[in-house]
Tab-separated table of C-alpha atoms and ligand atoms in Angstrom:
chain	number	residue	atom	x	y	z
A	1	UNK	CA	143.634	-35.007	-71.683
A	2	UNK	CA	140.818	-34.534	-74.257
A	3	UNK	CA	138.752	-31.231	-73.983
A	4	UNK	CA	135.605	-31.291	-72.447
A	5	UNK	CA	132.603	-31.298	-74.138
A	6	UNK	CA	130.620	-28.726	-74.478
A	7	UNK	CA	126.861	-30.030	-74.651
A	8	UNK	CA	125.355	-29.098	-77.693
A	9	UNK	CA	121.909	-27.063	-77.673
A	10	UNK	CA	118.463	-28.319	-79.022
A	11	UNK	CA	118.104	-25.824	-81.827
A	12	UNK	CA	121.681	-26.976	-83.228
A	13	UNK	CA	121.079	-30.695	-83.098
A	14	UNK	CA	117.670	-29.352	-84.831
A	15	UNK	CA	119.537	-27.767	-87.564
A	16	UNK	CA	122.001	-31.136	-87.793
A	17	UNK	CA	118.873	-33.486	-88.141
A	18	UNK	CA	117.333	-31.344	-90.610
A	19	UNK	CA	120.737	-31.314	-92.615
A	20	UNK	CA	119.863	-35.162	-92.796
A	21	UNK	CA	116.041	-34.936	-93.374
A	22	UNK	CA	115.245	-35.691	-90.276
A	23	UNK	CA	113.361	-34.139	-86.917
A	24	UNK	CA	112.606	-35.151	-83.539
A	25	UNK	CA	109.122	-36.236	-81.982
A	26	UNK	CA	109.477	-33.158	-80.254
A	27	UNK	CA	108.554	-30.805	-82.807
A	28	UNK	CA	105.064	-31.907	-82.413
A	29	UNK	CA	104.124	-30.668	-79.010
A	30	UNK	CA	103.431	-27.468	-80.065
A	31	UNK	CA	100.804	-29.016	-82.674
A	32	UNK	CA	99.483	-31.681	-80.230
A	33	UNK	CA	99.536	-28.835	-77.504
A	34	UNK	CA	97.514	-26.855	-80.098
A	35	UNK	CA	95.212	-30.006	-80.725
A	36	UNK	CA	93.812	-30.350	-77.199
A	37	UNK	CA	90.353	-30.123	-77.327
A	38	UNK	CA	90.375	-30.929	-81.581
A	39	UNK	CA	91.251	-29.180	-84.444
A	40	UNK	CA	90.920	-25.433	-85.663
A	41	UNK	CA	88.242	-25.379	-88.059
A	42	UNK	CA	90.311	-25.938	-91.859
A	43	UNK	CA	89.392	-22.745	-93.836
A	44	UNK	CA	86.659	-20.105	-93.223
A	45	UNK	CA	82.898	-20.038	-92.805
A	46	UNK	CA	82.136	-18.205	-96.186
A	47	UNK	CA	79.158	-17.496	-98.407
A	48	UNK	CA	78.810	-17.107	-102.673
A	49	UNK	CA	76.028	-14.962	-103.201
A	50	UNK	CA	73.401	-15.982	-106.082
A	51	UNK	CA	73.614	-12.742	-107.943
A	52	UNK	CA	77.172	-12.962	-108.197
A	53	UNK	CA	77.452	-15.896	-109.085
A	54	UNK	CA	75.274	-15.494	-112.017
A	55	UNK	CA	76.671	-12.771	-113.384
A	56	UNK	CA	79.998	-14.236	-113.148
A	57	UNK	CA	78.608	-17.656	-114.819
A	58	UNK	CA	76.963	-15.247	-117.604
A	59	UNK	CA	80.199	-13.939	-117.976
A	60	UNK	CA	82.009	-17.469	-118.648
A	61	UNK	CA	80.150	-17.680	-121.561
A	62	UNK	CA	81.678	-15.511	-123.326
A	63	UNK	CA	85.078	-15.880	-121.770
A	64	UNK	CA	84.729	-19.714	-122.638
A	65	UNK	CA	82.888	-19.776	-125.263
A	66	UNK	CA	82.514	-23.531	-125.634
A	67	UNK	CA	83.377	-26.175	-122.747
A	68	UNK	CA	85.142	-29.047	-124.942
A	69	UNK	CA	87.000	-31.492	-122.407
A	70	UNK	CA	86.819	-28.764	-119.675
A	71	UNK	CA	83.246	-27.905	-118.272
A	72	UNK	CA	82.235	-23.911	-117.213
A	73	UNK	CA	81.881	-24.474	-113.629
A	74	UNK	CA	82.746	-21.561	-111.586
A	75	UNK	CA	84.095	-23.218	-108.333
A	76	UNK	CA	84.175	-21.658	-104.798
A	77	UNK	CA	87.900	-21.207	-103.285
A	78	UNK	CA	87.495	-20.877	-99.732
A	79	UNK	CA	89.790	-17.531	-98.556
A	80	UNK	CA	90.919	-19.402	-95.279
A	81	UNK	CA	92.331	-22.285	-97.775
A	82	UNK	CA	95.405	-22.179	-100.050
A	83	UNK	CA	93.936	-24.820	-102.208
A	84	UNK	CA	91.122	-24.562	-104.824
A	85	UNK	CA	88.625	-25.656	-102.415
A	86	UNK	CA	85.202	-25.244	-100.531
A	87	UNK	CA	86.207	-26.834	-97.597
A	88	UNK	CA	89.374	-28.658	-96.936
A	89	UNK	CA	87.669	-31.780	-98.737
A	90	UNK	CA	85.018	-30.667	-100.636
A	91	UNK	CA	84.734	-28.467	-104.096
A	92	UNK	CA	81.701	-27.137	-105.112
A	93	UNK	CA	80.902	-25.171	-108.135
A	94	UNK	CA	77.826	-23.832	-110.474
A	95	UNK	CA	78.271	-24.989	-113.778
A	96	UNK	CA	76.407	-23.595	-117.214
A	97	UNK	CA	75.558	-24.913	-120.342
A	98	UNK	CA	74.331	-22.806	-123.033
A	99	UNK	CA	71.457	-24.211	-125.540
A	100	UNK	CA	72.871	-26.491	-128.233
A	101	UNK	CA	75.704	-27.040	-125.982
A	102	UNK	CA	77.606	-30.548	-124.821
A	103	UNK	CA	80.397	-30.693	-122.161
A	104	UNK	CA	82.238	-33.940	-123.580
A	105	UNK	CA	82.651	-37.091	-121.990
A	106	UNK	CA	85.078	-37.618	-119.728
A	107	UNK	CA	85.862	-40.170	-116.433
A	108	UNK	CA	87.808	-39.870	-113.397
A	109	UNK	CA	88.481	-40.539	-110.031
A	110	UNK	CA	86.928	-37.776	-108.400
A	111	UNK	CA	83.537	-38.581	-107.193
A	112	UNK	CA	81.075	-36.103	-108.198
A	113	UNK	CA	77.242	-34.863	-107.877
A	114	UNK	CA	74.981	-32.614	-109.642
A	115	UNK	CA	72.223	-30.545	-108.299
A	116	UNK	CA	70.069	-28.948	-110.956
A	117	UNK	CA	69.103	-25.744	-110.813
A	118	UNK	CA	67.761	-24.953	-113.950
A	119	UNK	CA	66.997	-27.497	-116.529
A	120	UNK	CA	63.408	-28.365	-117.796
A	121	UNK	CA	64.428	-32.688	-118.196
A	122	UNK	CA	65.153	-32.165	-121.689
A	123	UNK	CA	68.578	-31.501	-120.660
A	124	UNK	CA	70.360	-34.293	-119.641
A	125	UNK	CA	73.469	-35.756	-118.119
A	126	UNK	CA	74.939	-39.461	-119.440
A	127	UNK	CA	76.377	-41.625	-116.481
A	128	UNK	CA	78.332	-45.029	-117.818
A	129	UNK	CA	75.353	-44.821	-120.794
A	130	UNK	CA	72.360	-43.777	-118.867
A	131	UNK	CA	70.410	-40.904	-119.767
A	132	UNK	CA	69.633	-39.090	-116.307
A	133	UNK	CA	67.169	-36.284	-116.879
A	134	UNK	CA	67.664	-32.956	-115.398
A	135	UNK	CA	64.606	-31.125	-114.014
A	136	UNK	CA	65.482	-28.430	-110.786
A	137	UNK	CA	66.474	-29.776	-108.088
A	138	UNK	CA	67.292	-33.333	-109.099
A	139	UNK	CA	70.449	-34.702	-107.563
A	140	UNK	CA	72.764	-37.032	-110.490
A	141	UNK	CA	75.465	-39.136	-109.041
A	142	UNK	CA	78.864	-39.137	-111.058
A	143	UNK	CA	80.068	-41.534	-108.621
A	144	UNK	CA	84.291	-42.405	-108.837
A	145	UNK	CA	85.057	-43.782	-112.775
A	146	UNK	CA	82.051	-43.053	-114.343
A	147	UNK	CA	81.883	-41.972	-118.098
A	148	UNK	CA	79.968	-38.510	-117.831
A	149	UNK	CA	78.711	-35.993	-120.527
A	150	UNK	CA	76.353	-32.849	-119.964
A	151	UNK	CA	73.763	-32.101	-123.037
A	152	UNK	CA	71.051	-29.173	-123.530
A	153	UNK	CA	69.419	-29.630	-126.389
A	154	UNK	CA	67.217	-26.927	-125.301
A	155	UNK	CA	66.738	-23.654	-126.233
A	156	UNK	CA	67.444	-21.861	-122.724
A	157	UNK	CA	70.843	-22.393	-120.664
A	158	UNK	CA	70.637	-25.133	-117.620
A	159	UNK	CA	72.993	-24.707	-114.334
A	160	UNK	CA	73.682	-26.525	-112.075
A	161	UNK	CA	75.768	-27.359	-108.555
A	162	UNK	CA	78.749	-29.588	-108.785
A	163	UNK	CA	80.238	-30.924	-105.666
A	164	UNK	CA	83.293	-33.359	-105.939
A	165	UNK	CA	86.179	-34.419	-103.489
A	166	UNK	CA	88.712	-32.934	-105.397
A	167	UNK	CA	90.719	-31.710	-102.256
A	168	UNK	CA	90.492	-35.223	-100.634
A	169	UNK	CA	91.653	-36.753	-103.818
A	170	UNK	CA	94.870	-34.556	-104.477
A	171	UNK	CA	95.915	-34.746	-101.258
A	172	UNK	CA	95.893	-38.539	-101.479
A	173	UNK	CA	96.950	-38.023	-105.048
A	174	UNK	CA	95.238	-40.240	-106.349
A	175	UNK	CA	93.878	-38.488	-109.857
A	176	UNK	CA	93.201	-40.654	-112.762
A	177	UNK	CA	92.107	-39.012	-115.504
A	178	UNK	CA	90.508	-40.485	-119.017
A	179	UNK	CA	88.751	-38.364	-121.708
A	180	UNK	CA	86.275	-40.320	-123.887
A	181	UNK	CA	87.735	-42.676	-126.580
A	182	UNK	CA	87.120	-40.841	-130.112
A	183	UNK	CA	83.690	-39.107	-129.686
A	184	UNK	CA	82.346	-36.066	-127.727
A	185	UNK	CA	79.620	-37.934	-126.232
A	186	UNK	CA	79.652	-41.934	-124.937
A	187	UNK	CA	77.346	-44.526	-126.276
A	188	UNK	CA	73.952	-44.083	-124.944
A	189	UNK	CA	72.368	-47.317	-123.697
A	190	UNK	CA	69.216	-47.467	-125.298
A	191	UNK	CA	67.545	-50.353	-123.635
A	192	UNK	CA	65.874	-49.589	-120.121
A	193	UNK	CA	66.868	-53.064	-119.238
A	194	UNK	CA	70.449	-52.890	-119.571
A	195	UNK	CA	69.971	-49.519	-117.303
A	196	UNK	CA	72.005	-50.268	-113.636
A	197	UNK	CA	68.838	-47.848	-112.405
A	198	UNK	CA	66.456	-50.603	-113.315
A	199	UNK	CA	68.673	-52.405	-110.514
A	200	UNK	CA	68.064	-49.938	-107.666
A	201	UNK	CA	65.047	-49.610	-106.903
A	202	UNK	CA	62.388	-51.827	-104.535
A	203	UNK	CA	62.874	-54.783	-106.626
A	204	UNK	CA	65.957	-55.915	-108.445
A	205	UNK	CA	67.368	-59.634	-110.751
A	206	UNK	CA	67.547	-62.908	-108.446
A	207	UNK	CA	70.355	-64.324	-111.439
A	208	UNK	CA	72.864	-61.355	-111.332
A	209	UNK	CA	75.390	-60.344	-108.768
A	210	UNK	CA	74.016	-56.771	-107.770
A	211	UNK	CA	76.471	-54.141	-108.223
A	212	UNK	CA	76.954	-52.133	-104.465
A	213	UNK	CA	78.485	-49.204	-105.505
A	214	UNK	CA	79.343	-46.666	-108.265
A	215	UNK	CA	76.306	-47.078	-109.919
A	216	UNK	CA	74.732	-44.169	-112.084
A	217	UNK	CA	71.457	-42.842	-109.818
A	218	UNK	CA	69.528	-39.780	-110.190
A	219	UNK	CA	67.523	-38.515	-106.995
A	220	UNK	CA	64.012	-37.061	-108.863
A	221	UNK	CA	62.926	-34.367	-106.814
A	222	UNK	CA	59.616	-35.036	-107.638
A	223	UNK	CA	60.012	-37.947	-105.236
A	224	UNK	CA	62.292	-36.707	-102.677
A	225	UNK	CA	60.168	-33.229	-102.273
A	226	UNK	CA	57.163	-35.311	-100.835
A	227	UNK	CA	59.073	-37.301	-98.459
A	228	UNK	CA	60.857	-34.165	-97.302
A	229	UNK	CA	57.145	-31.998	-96.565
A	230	UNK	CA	55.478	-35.208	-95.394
A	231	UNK	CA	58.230	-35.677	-91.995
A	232	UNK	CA	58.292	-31.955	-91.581
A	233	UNK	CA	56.394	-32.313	-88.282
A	234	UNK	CA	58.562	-34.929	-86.970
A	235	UNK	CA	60.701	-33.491	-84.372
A	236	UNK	CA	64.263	-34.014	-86.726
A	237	UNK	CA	67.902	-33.236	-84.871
A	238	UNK	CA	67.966	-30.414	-83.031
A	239	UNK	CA	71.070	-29.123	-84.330
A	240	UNK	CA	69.833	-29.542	-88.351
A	241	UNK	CA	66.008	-29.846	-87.949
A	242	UNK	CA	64.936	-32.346	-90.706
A	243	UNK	CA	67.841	-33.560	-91.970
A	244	UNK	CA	67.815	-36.326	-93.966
A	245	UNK	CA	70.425	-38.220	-95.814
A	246	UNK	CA	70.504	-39.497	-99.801
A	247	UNK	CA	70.792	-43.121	-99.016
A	248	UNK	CA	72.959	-45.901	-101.214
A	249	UNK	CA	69.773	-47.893	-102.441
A	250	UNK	CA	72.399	-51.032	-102.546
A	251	UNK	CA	73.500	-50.593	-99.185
A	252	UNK	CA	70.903	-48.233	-97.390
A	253	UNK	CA	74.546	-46.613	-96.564
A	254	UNK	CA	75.960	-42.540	-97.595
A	255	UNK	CA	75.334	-41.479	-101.300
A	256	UNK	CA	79.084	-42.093	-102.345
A	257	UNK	CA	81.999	-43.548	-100.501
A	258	UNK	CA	83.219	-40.048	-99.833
A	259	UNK	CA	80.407	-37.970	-100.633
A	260	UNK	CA	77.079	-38.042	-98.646
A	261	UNK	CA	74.466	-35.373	-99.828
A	262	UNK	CA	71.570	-34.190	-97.585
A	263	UNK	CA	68.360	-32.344	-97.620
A	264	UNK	CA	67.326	-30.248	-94.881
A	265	UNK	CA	63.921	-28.391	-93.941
A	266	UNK	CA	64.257	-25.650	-91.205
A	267	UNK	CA	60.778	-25.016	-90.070
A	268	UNK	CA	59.478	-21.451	-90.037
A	269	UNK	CA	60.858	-19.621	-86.876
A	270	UNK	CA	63.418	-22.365	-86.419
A	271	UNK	CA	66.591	-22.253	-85.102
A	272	UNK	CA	68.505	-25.501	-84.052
A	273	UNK	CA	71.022	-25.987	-81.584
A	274	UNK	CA	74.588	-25.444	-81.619
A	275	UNK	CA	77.098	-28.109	-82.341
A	276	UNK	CA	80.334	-28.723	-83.937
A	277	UNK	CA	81.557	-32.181	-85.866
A	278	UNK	CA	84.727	-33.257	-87.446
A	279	UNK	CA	83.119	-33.364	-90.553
A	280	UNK	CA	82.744	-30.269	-93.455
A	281	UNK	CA	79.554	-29.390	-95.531
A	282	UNK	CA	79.166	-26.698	-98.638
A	283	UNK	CA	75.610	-25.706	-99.105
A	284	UNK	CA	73.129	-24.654	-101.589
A	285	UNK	CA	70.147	-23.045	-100.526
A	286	UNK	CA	67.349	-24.629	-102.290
A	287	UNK	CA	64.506	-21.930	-100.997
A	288	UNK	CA	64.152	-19.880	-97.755
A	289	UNK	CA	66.172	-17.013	-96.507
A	290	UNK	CA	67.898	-18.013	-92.851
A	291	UNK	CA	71.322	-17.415	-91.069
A	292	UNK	CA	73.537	-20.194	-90.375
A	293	UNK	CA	75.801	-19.079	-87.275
A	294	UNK	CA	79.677	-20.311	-87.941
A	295	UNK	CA	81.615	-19.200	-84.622
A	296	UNK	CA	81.361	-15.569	-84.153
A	297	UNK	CA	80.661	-15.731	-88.680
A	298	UNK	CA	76.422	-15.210	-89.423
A	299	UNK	CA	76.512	-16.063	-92.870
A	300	UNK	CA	73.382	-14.792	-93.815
A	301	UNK	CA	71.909	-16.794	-96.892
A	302	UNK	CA	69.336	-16.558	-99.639
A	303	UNK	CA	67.403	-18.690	-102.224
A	304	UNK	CA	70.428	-20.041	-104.265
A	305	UNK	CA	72.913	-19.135	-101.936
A	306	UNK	CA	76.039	-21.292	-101.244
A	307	UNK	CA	78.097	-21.585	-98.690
A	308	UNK	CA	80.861	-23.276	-96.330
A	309	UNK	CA	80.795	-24.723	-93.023
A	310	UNK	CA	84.745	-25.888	-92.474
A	311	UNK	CA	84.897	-29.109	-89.951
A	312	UNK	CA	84.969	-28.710	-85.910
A	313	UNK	CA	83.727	-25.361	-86.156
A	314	UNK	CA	80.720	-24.436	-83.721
A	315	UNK	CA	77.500	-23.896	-86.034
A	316	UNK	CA	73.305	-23.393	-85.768
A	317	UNK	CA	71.161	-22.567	-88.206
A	318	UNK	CA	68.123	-19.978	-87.643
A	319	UNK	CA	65.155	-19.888	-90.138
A	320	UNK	CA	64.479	-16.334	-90.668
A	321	UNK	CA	60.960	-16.566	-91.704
A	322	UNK	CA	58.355	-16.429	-89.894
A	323	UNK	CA	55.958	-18.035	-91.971
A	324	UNK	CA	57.942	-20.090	-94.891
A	325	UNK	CA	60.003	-23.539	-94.634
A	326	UNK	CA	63.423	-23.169	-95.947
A	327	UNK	CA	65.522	-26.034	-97.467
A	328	UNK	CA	68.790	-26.948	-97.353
A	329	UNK	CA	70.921	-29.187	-99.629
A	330	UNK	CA	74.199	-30.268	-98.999
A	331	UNK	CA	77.484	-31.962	-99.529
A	332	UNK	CA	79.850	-33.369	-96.180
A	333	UNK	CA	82.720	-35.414	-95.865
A	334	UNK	CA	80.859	-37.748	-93.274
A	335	UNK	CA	82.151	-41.317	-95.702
A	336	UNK	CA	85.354	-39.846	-95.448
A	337	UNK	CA	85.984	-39.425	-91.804
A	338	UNK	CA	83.907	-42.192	-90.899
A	339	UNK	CA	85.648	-44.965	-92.769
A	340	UNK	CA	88.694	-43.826	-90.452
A	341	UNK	CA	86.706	-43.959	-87.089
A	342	UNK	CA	87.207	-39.979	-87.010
A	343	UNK	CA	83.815	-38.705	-86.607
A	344	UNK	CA	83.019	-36.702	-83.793
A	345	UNK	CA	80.430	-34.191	-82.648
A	346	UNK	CA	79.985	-32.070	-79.596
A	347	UNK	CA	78.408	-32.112	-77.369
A	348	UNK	CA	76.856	-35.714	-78.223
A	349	UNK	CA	76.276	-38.291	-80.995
A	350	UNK	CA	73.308	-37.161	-82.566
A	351	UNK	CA	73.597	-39.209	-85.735
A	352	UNK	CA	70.808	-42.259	-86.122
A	353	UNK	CA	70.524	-42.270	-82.204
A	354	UNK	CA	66.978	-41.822	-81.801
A	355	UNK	CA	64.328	-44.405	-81.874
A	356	UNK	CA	62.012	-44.704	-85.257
A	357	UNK	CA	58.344	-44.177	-83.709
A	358	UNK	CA	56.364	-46.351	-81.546
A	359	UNK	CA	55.105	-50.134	-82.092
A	360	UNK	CA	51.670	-50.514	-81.847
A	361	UNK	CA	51.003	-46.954	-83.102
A	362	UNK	CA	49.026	-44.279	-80.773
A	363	UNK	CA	45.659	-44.688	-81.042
A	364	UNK	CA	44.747	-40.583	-81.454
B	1	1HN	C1	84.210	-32.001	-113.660
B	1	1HN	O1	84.619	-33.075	-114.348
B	1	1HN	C2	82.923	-31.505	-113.823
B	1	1HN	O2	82.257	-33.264	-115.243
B	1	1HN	C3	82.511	-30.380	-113.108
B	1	1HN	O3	80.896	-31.631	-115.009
B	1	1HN	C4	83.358	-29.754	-112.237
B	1	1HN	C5	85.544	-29.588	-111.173
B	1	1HN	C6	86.817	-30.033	-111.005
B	1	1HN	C7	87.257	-31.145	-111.709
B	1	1HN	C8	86.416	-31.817	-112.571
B	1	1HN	C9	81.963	-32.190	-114.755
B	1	1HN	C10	84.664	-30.224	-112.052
B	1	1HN	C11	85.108	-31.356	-112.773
C-alpha cells in the first residue's frame, strides 16, 4: 500500500513556485489589503530651500565647469524615493548657465519645461528651431522629441526650473536619446513664418493640417501675470484657490501629454481646504511666503522655494501673509493618470465642475 501523503504547507509550495518563477494570486492580499482606501502617498512631502540651492548651483560651476551634452541642473531626489526623483513621476531641477555659455543641443523622449528664473530675454532657449526668449517667469515647453539648446549671450548667469517625467519614462523604459547631428547648437529658423508659434495663437493657416501636439510654445509671463491678478477675486477651488491650468492652445487640453503646469494665487490670509488626489505636483514658489500642510508634514516655503507634494497624500495650503498674494507654479502628473481613468480626489471632483459665470450678466 502506498504511503500516505502528507499535505504539503503553503510556504513550501511558495518556495517550489518560486523555484519555477512563479507565485500565486495570493501573495497580493496583503498589498490589496494594504490598498483599501488607496495608495500610501509614493515618497515624502519635502522642501529645497532657495539659499541652498543657490549656493549649491554656484558651486556647479566650478565643479562643471562647462555643460557640453550634459546641462548643470541640480535635480531634487525625494528621501522617501529610491529613484532620482521629485515625486514618483516627476523630476524637477534648477539649472544655470553662466554668461557666454551654451548647453548643446540635444532631443529626447522625456518631456520637459522650463521656468525662468533669471534671464533678462536675451537669453534664450531653441525648441525644433525657434528662438523662445527667456525673461523671469516665462514657462518654455520642450515637449517629447524636440531639438533643444540653452544660450546666454549675456553677461550675468540665467537659472532656471526644469521639470521632466523622467521617472514615468524609465519606468516605462522608454528613453530615446539623440544628441545634435555635428554642431553644438541646431539651425535656427529665421523666418517668423515658418515658426509652429505663428500657428498657436487666436488665428492660425486654413491650407495646412495644424499640428496638435509637441509643438515648441513659450508661456510670456507678461501675458499670463495679467490674467492671473485680473480672476484673483473670483472665488477659485477651495482646495488650491486660483488655480489655473497652462492650456494646449491646439486642443484647449493639459500643457503636455504627461506634463500639465499650473499657476496658482493664494490670496492674502488664505488657506484652502484639505484634499488628497491620485495625482503628484513639485512646486516652485514664484513670490509669497505660505505653508503647504502634507499629512502631519508643514512644509513651510519661501520666494523660490521648491517643493514636493507625493500623490494621495492629504494637503492645504495656508497663505501666511496677511497683506501680500503669493503664487504658486507647478508641475503634476494629472495627463498621466488621466489618460488611464486613474484620477481621483477626496472628498469630491473638484476639477472643471463649476459653472463659468452667469448669462445675461448682473446688472450691479
Ligand atoms: C535635460 O535634457 C535638461 O535639456 C535639463 O536642459 C534637465 C534632467 C534629466 C535629463 C535630461 C535640458 C534634465 C535633462
Amino acid at each position: 500500500m502506498a504511503k500516505p501523503q502528507t499535505k504539503k504547507s503553503l510556504e513550501t509550495f511558495n518556495q517550489e513556485l518560486a523555484e519555477v518563477h512563479m507565485t500565486g494570486q495570493w501573495i497580493y492580499e496583503d498589498l490589496l489589503n494594504r490598498a483599501i482606501g488607496g495608495p500610501r502617498p509614493r515618497g515624502d512631502a519635502y522642501l529645497w530651500p532657495w539659499k541652498m540651492v543657490q549656493e549649491k548651483l554656484i558651486e556647479a560651476c566650478d565643479v562643471l565647469e562647462e555643460s557640453f551634452t550634459a546641462r548643470r541642473s541640480v535635480l531634487f531626489g525625494n528621501p522617501g524615493l529610491n529613484d532620482n526623483a521629485t515625486t514618483h513621476t516627476l523630476l524637477m531641477g534648477i539649472q544655470m548657465i553662466k554668461p557666454g555659455e551654451v548647453a548643446w543641443a540635444h532631443r529626447h523622449t522625456l518631456a520637459a519645461i522650463r521656468f525662468v528664473v533669471k534671464g533678462d530675454g536675451k537669453v534664450f532657449t531653441v525648441v525644433d528651431g525657434e528662438k523662445c526668449p527667456m525673461e523671469p517667469y516665462d514657462l518654455i515647453l520642450t515637449p517629447q522629441w524636440t531639438w533643444h539648446d540653452h544660450q546666454n549671450p549675456t553677461k550675468e548667469s540665467a537659472i532656471w526650473v526644469d521639470a521632466l517625467d523622467v521617472p514615468f519614462l524609465l519606468g516605462l523604459n522608454q528613453p530615446f536619446y539623440e544628441p545634435y547631428p555635428g554642431n553644438k547648437v541646431q539651425a535656427v529658423r529665421e523666418k517668423r513664418s515658418d515658426h509652429l508659434q505663428q500657428r498657436t495663437g487666436l488665428i492660425r493657416p486654413t491650407w495646412e493640417k495644424a499640428k496638435q501636439e509637441n509643438f515648441p510654445l513659450r508661456y510670456p509671463w507678461k501675458d499670463i501675470e495679467p490674467q492671473l491678478l485680473a480672476l484673483a477675486d473670483q472665488p477659485g477651488s477651495p482646495y488650491d484657490g486660483v488655480a489655473l491650468e497652462y492650456v494646449n492652445p491646439m486642443t484647449g487640453g493639459r500643457t503636455l501629454r504627461t506634463l500639465s503646469c499650473w499657476i496658482q494665487l493664494l490670496r492674502p490670509g488664505e488657506h484652502t481646504k484639505k484634499h488628497r488626489h491620485t495625482s503628484s505636483a513639485a512646486y516652485f514658489v514664484v513670490s509669497g511666503e505660505g505653508t503647504t500642510i502634507v499629512g502631519d508634514k508643514a512644509l513651510e516655503w519661501n520666494k523660490h522655494d521648491c517643493f514636493a507634494v507625493p500623490n494621495w497624500a492629504w494637503h492645504e495650503h495656508v497663505n501666511r501673509s496677511k497683506s501680500e498674494e503669493a503664487i504658486l507654479f507647478s508641475v503634476n502628473d494629472i495627463p498621466i493618470v488621466e489618460a488611464f481613468g486613474l484620477y481621483r480626489e477626496e472628498p469630491e471632483n473638484s476639477l472643471h465642475t463649476m459653472q463659468t459665470p452667469q448669462v445675461p450678466a448682473i446688472v450691479r
